PDB file of C-alpha atoms in Angstrom:
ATOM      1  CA  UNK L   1       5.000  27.422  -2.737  1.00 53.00           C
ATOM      2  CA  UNK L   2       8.077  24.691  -3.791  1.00 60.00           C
ATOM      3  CA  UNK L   3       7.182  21.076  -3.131  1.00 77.00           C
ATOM      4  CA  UNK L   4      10.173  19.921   0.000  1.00 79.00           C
ATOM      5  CA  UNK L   5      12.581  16.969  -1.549  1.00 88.00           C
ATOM      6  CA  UNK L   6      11.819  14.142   0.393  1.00 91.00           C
ATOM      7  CA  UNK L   7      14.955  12.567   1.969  1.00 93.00           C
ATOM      8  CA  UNK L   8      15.357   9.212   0.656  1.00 94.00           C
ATOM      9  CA  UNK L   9      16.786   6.010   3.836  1.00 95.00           C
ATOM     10  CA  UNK L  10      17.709   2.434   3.372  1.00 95.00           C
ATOM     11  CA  UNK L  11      16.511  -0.217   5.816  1.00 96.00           C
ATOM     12  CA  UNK L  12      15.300  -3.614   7.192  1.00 96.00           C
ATOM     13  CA  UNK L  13      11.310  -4.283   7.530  1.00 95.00           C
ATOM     14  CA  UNK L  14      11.445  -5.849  11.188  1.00 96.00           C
ATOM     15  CA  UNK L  15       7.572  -6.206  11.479  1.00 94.00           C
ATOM     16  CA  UNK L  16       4.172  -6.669   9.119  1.00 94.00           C
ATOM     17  CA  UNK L  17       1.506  -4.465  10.551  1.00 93.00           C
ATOM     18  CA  UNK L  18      -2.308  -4.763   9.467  1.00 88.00           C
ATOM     19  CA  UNK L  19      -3.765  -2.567   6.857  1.00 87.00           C
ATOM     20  CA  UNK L  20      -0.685  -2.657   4.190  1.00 87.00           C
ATOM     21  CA  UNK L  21       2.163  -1.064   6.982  1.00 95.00           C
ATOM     22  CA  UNK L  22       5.448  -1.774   7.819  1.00 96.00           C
ATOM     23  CA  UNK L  23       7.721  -1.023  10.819  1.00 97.00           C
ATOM     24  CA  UNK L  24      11.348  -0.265   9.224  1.00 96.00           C
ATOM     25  CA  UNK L  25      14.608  -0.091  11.210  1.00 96.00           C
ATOM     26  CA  UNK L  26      16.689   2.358   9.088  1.00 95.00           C
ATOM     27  CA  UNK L  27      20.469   1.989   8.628  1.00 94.00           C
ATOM     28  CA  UNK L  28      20.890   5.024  10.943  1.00 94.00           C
ATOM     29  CA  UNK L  29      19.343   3.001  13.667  1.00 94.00           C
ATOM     30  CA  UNK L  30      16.388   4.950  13.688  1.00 95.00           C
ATOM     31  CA  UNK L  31      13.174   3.032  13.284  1.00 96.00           C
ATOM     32  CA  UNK L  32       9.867   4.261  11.991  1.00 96.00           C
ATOM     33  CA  UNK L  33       6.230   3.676  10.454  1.00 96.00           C
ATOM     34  CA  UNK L  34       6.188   2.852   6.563  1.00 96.00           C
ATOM     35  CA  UNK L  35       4.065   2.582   4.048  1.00 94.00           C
ATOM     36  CA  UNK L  36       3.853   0.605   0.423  1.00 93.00           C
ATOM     37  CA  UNK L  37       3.759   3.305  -2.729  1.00 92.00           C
ATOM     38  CA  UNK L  38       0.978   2.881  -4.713  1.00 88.00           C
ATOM     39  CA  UNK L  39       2.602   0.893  -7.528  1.00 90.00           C
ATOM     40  CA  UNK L  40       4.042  -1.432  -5.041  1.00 88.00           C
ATOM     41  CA  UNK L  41       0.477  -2.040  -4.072  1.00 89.00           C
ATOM     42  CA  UNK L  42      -0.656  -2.082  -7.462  1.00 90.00           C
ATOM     43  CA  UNK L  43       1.791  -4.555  -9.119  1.00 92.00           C
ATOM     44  CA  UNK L  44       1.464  -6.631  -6.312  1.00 90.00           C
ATOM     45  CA  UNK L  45       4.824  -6.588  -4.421  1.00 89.00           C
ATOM     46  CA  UNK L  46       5.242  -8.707  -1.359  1.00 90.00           C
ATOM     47  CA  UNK L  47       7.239  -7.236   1.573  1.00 91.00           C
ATOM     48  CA  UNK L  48       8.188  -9.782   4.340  1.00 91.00           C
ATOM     49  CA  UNK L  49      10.290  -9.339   7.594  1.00 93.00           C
ATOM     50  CA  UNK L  50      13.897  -9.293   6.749  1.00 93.00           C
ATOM     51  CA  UNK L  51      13.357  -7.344   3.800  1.00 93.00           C
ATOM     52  CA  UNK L  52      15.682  -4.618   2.583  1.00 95.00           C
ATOM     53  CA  UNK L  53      13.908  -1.611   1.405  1.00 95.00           C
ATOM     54  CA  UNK L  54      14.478   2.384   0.130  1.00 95.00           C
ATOM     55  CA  UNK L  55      11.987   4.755   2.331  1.00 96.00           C
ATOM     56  CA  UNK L  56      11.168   7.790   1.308  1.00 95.00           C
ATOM     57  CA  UNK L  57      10.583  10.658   3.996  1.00 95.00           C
ATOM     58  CA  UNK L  58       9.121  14.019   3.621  1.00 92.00           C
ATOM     59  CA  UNK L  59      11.367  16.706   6.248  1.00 92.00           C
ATOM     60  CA  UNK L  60       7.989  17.448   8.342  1.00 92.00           C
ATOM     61  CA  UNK L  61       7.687  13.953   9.349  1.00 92.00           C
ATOM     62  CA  UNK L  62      10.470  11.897  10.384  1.00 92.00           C
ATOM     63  CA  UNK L  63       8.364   9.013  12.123  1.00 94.00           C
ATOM     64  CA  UNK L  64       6.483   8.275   8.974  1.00 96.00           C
ATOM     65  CA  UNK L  65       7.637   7.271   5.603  1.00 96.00           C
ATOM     66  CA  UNK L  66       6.829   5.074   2.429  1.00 95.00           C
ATOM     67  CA  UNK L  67       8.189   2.150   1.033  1.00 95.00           C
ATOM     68  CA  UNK L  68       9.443   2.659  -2.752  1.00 94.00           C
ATOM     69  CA  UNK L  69      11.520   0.020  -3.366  1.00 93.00           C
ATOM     70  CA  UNK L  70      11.974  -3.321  -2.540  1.00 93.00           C
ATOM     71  CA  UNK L  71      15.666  -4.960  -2.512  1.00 92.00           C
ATOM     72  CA  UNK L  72      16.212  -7.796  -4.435  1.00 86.00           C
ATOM     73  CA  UNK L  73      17.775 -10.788  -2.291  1.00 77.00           C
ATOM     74  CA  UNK L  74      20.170 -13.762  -3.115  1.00 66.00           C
ATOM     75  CA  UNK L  75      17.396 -16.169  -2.814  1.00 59.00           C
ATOM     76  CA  UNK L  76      15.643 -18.355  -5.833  1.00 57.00           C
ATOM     77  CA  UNK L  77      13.500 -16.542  -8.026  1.00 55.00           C
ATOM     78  CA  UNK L  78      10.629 -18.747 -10.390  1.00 55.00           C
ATOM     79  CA  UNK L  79      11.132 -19.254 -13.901  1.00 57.00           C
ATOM     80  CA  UNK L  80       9.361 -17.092 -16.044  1.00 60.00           C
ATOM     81  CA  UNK L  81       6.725 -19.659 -17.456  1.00 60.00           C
ATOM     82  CA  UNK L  82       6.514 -21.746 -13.870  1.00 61.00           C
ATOM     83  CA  UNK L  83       3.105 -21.052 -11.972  1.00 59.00           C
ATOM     84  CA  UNK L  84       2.858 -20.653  -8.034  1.00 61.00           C
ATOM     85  CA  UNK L  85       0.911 -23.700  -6.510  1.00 62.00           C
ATOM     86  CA  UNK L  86      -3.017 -22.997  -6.060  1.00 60.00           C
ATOM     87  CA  UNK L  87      -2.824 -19.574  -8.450  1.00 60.00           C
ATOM     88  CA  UNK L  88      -5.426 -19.037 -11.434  1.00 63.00           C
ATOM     89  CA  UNK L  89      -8.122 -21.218 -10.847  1.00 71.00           C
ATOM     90  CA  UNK L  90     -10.077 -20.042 -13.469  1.00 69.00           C
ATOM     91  CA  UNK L  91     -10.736 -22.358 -16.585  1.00 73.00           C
ATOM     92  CA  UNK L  92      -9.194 -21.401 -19.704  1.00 71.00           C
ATOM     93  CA  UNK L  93     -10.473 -20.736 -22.604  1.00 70.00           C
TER      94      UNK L  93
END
């Protein structure tokens, strides 16, 4: 039996739900339950409100989906070497 393509959306996260999901409004006005991929979760990728994302959908399920990409926005990014305030407090060695 042939795994189904999933059917890949774009879309806006409009709300933060507990337990790592997110409810997307999709470009085709349709809005649905998503969730972050596993190497989202693993290298640690924020998703906020506002956030433009790439959903992927399997055809047996159009109310459910998960998040595999996050959109990169115009806004400032850190410099490589510059630490985030109250990270690492651990004592070097």
């Amino acid at each position: 039996m042939a795994k189904e393509e999933m059917l890949e959306f774009e879309g806006t996260v409009t709300e933060v739900l507990p337990d790592g999901n997110f409810r997307v409004k999709l470009d085709n006005d349709h809005e649905i339950l998503a969730y972050a991929a596993g190497k989202m979760r693993k290298h640690r990728i924020r998703t906020i409100a506002g956030d433009r994302v790439t959903v992927e959908m399997s055809p047996y399920d159009l109310e459910r989906g998960r998040i595999n990409f996050r959109h990169r926005t115009g806004g400032p990014t850190p410099a490589p070497g510059q630490r985030r305030a109250g990270a690492g407090n651990f004592r070097r060695r």
